[in-house]
CSV table of C-alpha atoms and ligand atoms in Angstrom, one decimal:
chain,number,residue,atom,x,y,z
A,1,MET,CA,63.8,113.9,72.6
A,2,ALA,CA,67.4,113.0,73.7
A,3,ASP,CA,67.6,112.0,77.4
A,4,LEU,CA,70.6,113.6,79.1
A,5,LYS,CA,70.1,111.6,82.2
A,6,ALA,CA,70.4,108.5,80.1
A,7,LEU,CA,73.6,110.0,78.6
A,8,SER,CA,75.0,110.5,82.1
A,9,GLU,CA,74.1,106.9,82.9
A,10,ALA,CA,75.8,105.7,79.7
A,11,ILE,CA,79.0,107.4,80.9
A,12,ILE,CA,78.7,106.0,84.4
A,13,LYS,CA,78.2,102.5,83.0
A,14,GLY,CA,80.9,103.0,80.3
A,15,ASN,CA,78.4,102.2,77.6
A,16,GLN,CA,80.2,103.7,74.6
A,17,LYS,CA,77.5,102.9,72.0
A,18,ALA,CA,74.7,104.5,74.1
A,19,ALA,CA,76.9,107.5,74.9
A,20,VAL,CA,77.7,108.1,71.2
A,21,ASP,CA,74.1,107.5,70.0
A,22,ILE,CA,72.5,109.8,72.6
A,23,THR,CA,75.1,112.5,71.9
A,24,LYS,CA,74.3,112.3,68.1
A,25,GLN,CA,70.6,112.3,68.7
A,26,ALA,CA,70.8,115.4,71.0
A,27,LEU,CA,72.9,117.2,68.4
A,28,SER,CA,70.5,116.3,65.6
A,29,GLU,CA,67.6,117.7,67.7
A,30,GLY,CA,69.4,121.0,67.9
A,31,MET,CA,70.3,120.7,71.6
A,32,PRO,CA,73.2,123.2,72.5
A,33,PRO,CA,76.5,121.4,72.6
A,34,ALA,CA,77.3,123.0,76.0
A,35,THR,CA,74.2,121.5,77.5
A,36,ILE,CA,75.0,118.0,76.2
A,37,LEU,CA,78.5,118.4,77.6
A,38,GLY,CA,77.5,119.8,81.0
A,39,ASP,CA,74.3,118.0,81.8
A,40,GLY,CA,75.2,114.7,80.1
A,41,LEU,CA,78.9,113.9,79.8
A,42,ILE,CA,80.4,115.9,82.7
A,43,ALA,CA,77.5,115.1,85.0
A,44,GLY,CA,78.3,111.4,84.4
A,45,MET,CA,82.0,111.8,85.0
A,46,ASN,CA,81.3,113.8,88.2
A,47,VAL,CA,79.4,110.9,89.6
A,48,ILE,CA,82.3,108.6,88.7
A,49,GLY,CA,84.7,111.0,90.5
A,50,VAL,CA,82.6,111.0,93.6
A,51,ARG,CA,82.2,107.2,93.7
A,52,PHE,CA,86.0,106.8,93.0
A,53,LYS,CA,86.9,109.0,95.9
A,54,ALA,CA,84.4,107.0,98.1
A,55,ASN,CA,86.0,103.7,97.0
A,56,GLU,CA,82.6,102.7,95.5
A,57,VAL,CA,84.2,102.2,92.0
A,58,TYR,CA,87.8,101.4,91.1
A,59,ILE,CA,90.3,102.2,88.4
A,60,PRO,CA,88.8,99.8,85.7
A,61,GLU,CA,85.4,101.5,86.0
A,62,VAL,CA,86.9,104.9,85.8
A,63,LEU,CA,88.9,103.9,82.7
A,64,ILE,CA,85.7,102.4,81.1
A,65,ALA,CA,83.7,105.5,81.8
A,66,ALA,CA,86.5,107.8,80.5
A,67,ARG,CA,86.6,105.8,77.3
A,68,ALA,CA,82.9,106.2,76.8
A,69,MET,CA,83.3,109.9,77.4
A,70,LYS,CA,86.2,110.1,74.9
A,71,MET,CA,84.0,108.5,72.2
A,72,ALA,CA,81.1,110.9,72.8
A,73,MET,CA,83.6,113.8,72.9
A,74,GLU,CA,84.8,112.9,69.5
A,75,VAL,CA,81.3,113.6,68.2
A,76,LEU,CA,80.7,116.6,70.3
A,77,GLU,CA,84.1,118.4,70.2
A,78,PRO,CA,83.7,120.0,66.7
A,79,LYS,CA,80.3,121.3,67.6
A,80,LEU,CA,81.7,122.8,70.8
A,81,VAL,CA,84.4,124.6,68.9
A,82,GLU,CA,81.8,125.8,66.3
A,83,ALA,CA,79.6,127.1,69.2
A,84,GLY,CA,82.7,128.8,70.8
A,85,VAL,CA,82.3,126.9,74.1
A,86,LYS,CA,85.4,127.6,76.1
A,87,PRO,CA,87.0,124.9,78.3
A,88,LEU,CA,87.1,125.4,82.0
A,89,GLY,CA,90.9,126.0,81.8
A,90,LYS,CA,94.0,124.7,80.2
A,91,ALA,CA,96.3,122.2,81.9
A,92,MET,CA,99.4,120.4,80.9
A,93,ILE,CA,100.6,117.3,82.7
A,94,GLY,CA,103.6,115.1,82.6
A,95,THR,CA,105.4,112.4,84.5
A,96,VAL,CA,108.7,113.9,85.7
A,97,GLN,CA,112.2,113.1,84.5
A,98,GLY,CA,113.5,109.6,85.0
A,99,ASP,CA,110.0,108.2,85.7
A,100,LEU,CA,108.1,106.0,83.2
A,101,HIS,CA,104.9,105.4,85.2
A,102,ASP,CA,101.9,106.9,83.4
A,103,ILE,CA,98.7,105.0,84.5
A,104,GLY,CA,97.9,107.5,87.3
A,105,LYS,CA,98.8,110.5,85.2
A,106,ASN,CA,96.5,109.3,82.4
A,107,LEU,CA,93.7,108.9,84.9
A,108,VAL,CA,94.2,112.4,86.1
A,109,ILE,CA,94.1,113.6,82.5
A,110,MET,CA,90.9,111.7,81.9
A,111,MET,CA,89.2,113.1,85.0
A,112,LEU,CA,90.2,116.7,84.1
A,113,LYS,CA,89.0,116.3,80.6
A,114,GLY,CA,85.8,114.8,82.0
A,115,ALA,CA,85.4,117.9,84.1
A,116,GLY,CA,85.7,120.2,81.0
A,117,PHE,CA,89.4,121.1,81.1
A,118,GLU,CA,91.6,121.2,78.0
A,119,VAL,CA,94.6,119.0,78.8
A,120,ILE,CA,97.9,118.6,77.1
A,121,ASP,CA,99.6,115.3,77.8
A,122,LEU,CA,103.4,115.8,78.0
A,123,GLY,CA,104.0,112.0,78.4
A,124,VAL,CA,106.6,110.5,80.6
A,125,ASP,CA,110.2,111.2,81.6
A,126,VAL,CA,109.7,114.9,81.0
A,127,SER,CA,112.7,117.1,81.9
A,128,PRO,CA,112.5,120.4,83.7
A,129,ASP,CA,113.6,122.2,80.5
A,130,ASN,CA,110.9,120.4,78.6
A,131,PHE,CA,108.2,121.5,81.1
A,132,VAL,CA,109.4,125.1,80.8
A,133,GLU,CA,109.5,125.0,77.0
A,134,LYS,CA,105.9,123.5,76.8
A,135,ALA,CA,104.6,125.9,79.5
A,136,LYS,CA,105.8,128.8,77.3
A,137,GLU,CA,104.4,127.2,74.1
A,138,THR,CA,101.0,126.2,75.5
A,139,LYS,CA,100.4,129.0,78.1
A,140,ALA,CA,98.7,126.4,80.3
A,141,GLN,CA,97.2,127.8,83.5
A,142,ILE,CA,97.9,124.6,85.4
A,143,ILE,CA,101.1,122.5,85.2
A,144,GLY,CA,100.7,119.0,86.6
A,145,LEU,CA,103.6,116.8,87.7
A,146,SER,CA,103.3,113.2,88.5
A,147,ALA,CA,105.9,110.9,90.1
A,148,LEU,CA,105.7,107.3,91.3
A,149,LEU,CA,109.2,106.7,92.5
A,150,THR,CA,110.9,108.1,95.6
A,151,THR,CA,114.0,108.6,93.5
A,152,THR,CA,112.1,110.7,90.9
A,153,MET,CA,110.2,112.9,93.4
A,154,THR,CA,113.3,115.2,93.5
A,155,ALA,CA,112.7,116.0,89.8
A,156,MET,CA,109.5,117.6,90.9
A,157,GLU,CA,111.4,120.1,93.0
A,158,LYS,CA,113.9,120.8,90.1
A,159,THR,CA,111.0,121.3,87.7
A,160,ILE,CA,109.1,123.7,90.0
A,161,ARG,CA,112.4,125.6,90.5
A,162,ALA,CA,113.0,125.7,86.7
A,163,LEU,CA,109.5,127.0,86.1
A,164,LYS,CA,109.9,129.7,88.7
A,165,GLU,CA,113.3,130.7,87.3
A,166,ALA,CA,111.8,131.0,83.8
A,167,GLY,CA,109.2,133.3,85.1
A,168,ILE,CA,106.3,130.9,84.4
A,169,SER,CA,103.3,132.0,86.6
A,170,ALA,CA,101.1,129.0,86.0
A,171,HIS,CA,99.8,127.1,89.0
A,172,THR,CA,101.7,123.9,89.7
A,173,MET,CA,100.0,120.7,91.0
A,174,VAL,CA,101.7,117.5,92.1
A,175,GLY,CA,100.6,114.0,92.8
A,176,GLY,CA,101.6,110.3,92.7
A,177,ALA,CA,101.8,107.5,95.2
A,178,PRO,CA,104.9,108.7,97.2
A,179,VAL,CA,103.9,112.4,97.1
A,180,THR,CA,102.3,114.1,100.1
A,181,GLN,CA,100.8,117.5,101.0
A,182,ALA,CA,103.9,118.1,103.2
A,183,TYR,CA,106.2,117.4,100.3
A,184,ALA,CA,104.2,119.6,97.9
A,185,ASP,CA,104.4,122.4,100.5
A,186,LYS,CA,108.2,121.8,100.9
A,187,ILE,CA,108.9,122.1,97.2
A,188,GLY,CA,106.6,125.1,96.7
A,189,ALA,CA,103.9,123.4,94.6
A,190,ASN,CA,100.6,125.3,94.5
A,191,GLY,CA,98.5,122.2,94.8
A,192,TYR,CA,98.5,118.5,95.8
A,193,ALA,CA,96.0,115.8,95.0
A,194,ALA,CA,96.0,112.3,96.4
A,195,ASP,CA,93.9,110.9,93.6
A,196,ALA,CA,92.5,111.7,90.1
A,197,ALA,CA,89.1,112.9,91.4
A,198,THR,CA,90.7,115.2,93.9
A,199,ALA,CA,92.9,116.6,91.2
A,200,VAL,CA,89.8,118.0,89.5
A,201,ASP,CA,88.8,119.8,92.7
A,202,VAL,CA,92.3,121.1,93.2
A,203,ALA,CA,92.6,122.3,89.6
A,204,LYS,CA,89.3,124.1,89.9
A,205,LYS,CA,90.3,125.7,93.2
A,206,LEU,CA,93.6,126.9,91.7
A,207,LEU,CA,91.8,128.7,88.9
A,208,ASN,CA,89.5,130.6,91.3
B,301,B1M,CO1,106.8,100.5,89.0
B,301,B1M,N1,107.2,100.8,90.9
B,301,B1M,N2,108.8,100.5,88.7
B,301,B1M,N3,106.4,99.9,87.3
B,301,B1M,N4,105.1,100.2,89.7
B,301,B1M,C1,106.0,101.0,91.8
B,301,B1M,C2,105.6,102.5,91.8
B,301,B1M,C3,106.6,100.5,93.2
B,301,B1M,C4,105.9,101.1,94.4
B,301,B1M,C5,106.5,98.9,93.2
B,301,B1M,C6,107.0,98.3,94.4
B,301,B1M,O1,108.2,98.2,94.6
B,301,B1M,N5,106.2,97.9,95.3
B,301,B1M,C7,108.1,100.8,93.1
B,301,B1M,C8,108.5,102.2,93.6
B,301,B1M,C9,109.2,102.2,95.0
B,301,B1M,C10,109.5,103.5,95.4
B,301,B1M,O2,110.1,104.3,94.8
B,301,B1M,N6,109.0,103.8,96.6
B,301,B1M,C11,108.3,100.7,91.6
B,301,B1M,C12,109.6,100.5,91.0
B,301,B1M,C13,110.8,100.3,92.0
B,301,B1M,C14,109.8,100.4,89.6
B,301,B1M,C15,111.1,100.2,88.9
B,301,B1M,C16,112.3,100.9,89.4
B,301,B1M,C17,111.3,98.7,88.9
B,301,B1M,C18,112.7,98.2,88.3
B,301,B1M,O3,112.8,98.4,87.1
B,301,B1M,N7,113.5,97.8,89.2
B,301,B1M,C19,110.8,100.6,87.5
B,301,B1M,C20,111.1,102.1,87.3
B,301,B1M,C21,110.9,102.6,85.8
B,301,B1M,C22,110.9,104.1,85.7
B,301,B1M,O4,109.9,104.7,85.9
B,301,B1M,N8,112.1,104.6,85.4
B,301,B1M,C23,109.3,100.4,87.4
B,301,B1M,C24,108.6,100.1,86.3
B,301,B1M,C25,107.3,99.8,86.2
B,301,B1M,C26,106.5,99.4,84.9
B,301,B1M,C27,107.1,100.0,83.7
B,301,B1M,C28,106.7,97.9,84.9
B,301,B1M,C29,105.0,99.7,85.3
B,301,B1M,C30,104.6,101.1,84.8
B,301,B1M,C31,103.7,101.0,83.6
B,301,B1M,C32,103.1,102.3,83.3
B,301,B1M,O5,102.8,103.2,84.1
B,301,B1M,N9,102.8,102.5,82.0
B,301,B1M,C33,105.1,99.8,86.8
B,301,B1M,C34,103.9,99.6,87.7
B,301,B1M,C35,102.6,99.3,87.0
B,301,B1M,C36,104.0,99.8,89.0
B,301,B1M,C37,102.9,99.6,90.1
B,301,B1M,C38,102.7,98.1,90.2
B,301,B1M,C39,101.5,100.3,89.8
B,301,B1M,C40,101.6,101.8,89.6
B,301,B1M,C41,100.3,102.2,89.1
B,301,B1M,O6,100.0,102.4,87.9
B,301,B1M,N10,99.3,102.4,90.0
B,301,B1M,C42,103.5,100.2,91.4
B,301,B1M,C43,103.2,99.4,92.7
B,301,B1M,C44,101.8,99.8,93.2
B,301,B1M,O7,101.5,101.0,93.2
B,301,B1M,N11,101.2,98.8,93.7
B,301,B1M,C45,104.9,100.4,91.0
B,301,B1M,C46,97.9,102.7,89.7
B,301,B1M,C47,97.8,104.2,89.5
B,301,B1M,C48,96.3,104.6,89.2
B,301,B1M,O8,98.0,104.9,90.8
B,301,B1M,O9,100.0,106.1,89.8
B,301,B1M,O10,99.5,106.2,92.3
B,301,B1M,P1,99.0,106.1,90.9
B,301,B1M,O11,98.1,107.3,90.6
B,301,B1M,C49,97.1,107.8,91.4
B,301,B1M,C50,97.5,108.8,92.5
B,301,B1M,O12,98.8,108.7,92.9
B,301,B1M,C51,97.2,110.1,91.8
B,301,B1M,O13,96.0,109.9,91.0
B,301,B1M,C52,96.1,108.5,90.5
B,301,B1M,C53,94.7,108.0,90.4
B,301,B1M,O14,94.0,108.1,91.5
B,301,B1M,N12,98.2,110.8,91.0
B,301,B1M,C54,98.1,112.2,90.8
B,301,B1M,C55,99.1,110.3,90.2
B,301,B1M,N13,99.7,111.3,89.5
B,301,B1M,C56,99.1,112.5,89.9
B,301,B1M,C57,99.3,113.8,89.5
B,301,B1M,C58,98.5,114.8,90.0
B,301,B1M,C59,97.5,114.5,91.0
B,301,B1M,C60,97.3,113.1,91.4
B,301,B1M,O15,98.6,116.1,89.7
B,301,B1M,C61,99.3,116.4,88.6
């Protein structure tokens, strides 16, 4: 019988082979895909999120865990779709116009996916118009903006204004090294997260 605790451990340790093997075994035994996702994969990523926030693990460990999760998800995803399992919510995230930094944004995406969100990656140097266009196209419930430069933070304000002017009602969330809660409040963002693990908590709160 597939051991979901061992699956969580495989994610925490970033053991891709074990993560994929246990996921395949659980599916072949007829275990519901949602159980494998929730009690195995997401449970493991949750532990990584808590440890990352507490500075007990660092970016490399998070990336390794996320990679193991991604490999297992490739096996599980078609079965989740077949079973009609709905994601926690839909988010789209991009690095704002003029900014090419994407390491932090990618971490946020991995953690959100790890928590069960569907996430659309808009890439880097995303203009306000592009955010608006994609928001209409994807109907994402959460729109995430990342910025790493003091000079590109202003593009966050422009983007949030453009989204409001276009009548987009999705929740906005901002983050990145120079961004603060005070700045998020000033530009009218609905949420701010200082790190990728907190971004998951904020995204969940925004949907409630
Ligand atoms: Co750049 N860079 N860089 N750089 N770079 C910084 C940011 C800088 C602080 C370095 C320095 O001078 N000490 C400085 C900014 C100064 C400032 O504005 N205050 C700087 C500069 C000046 C520049 C250039 C202008 C340099 C030049 O060309 N003269 C140039 C700008 C290019 C551009 O964007 N237009 C530039 C270029 C680059 C590289 C391309 C070489 C490379 C980026 C590669 C890439 O991302 N693919 C790079 C890098 C790597 C850095 C540093 C070294 C590392 C950034 C990083 O990835 N951190 C950085 C110095 C540093 O931080 N030590 C620096 C790790 C990452 C996990 O953290 O992105 O903060 P972070 O993400 C965190 C949180 O902030 C949060 O969660 C993440 C995980 O916990 N978070 C969110 C991030 N986005 C979020 C979104 C959310 C929620 C949370 O909701 C949506």
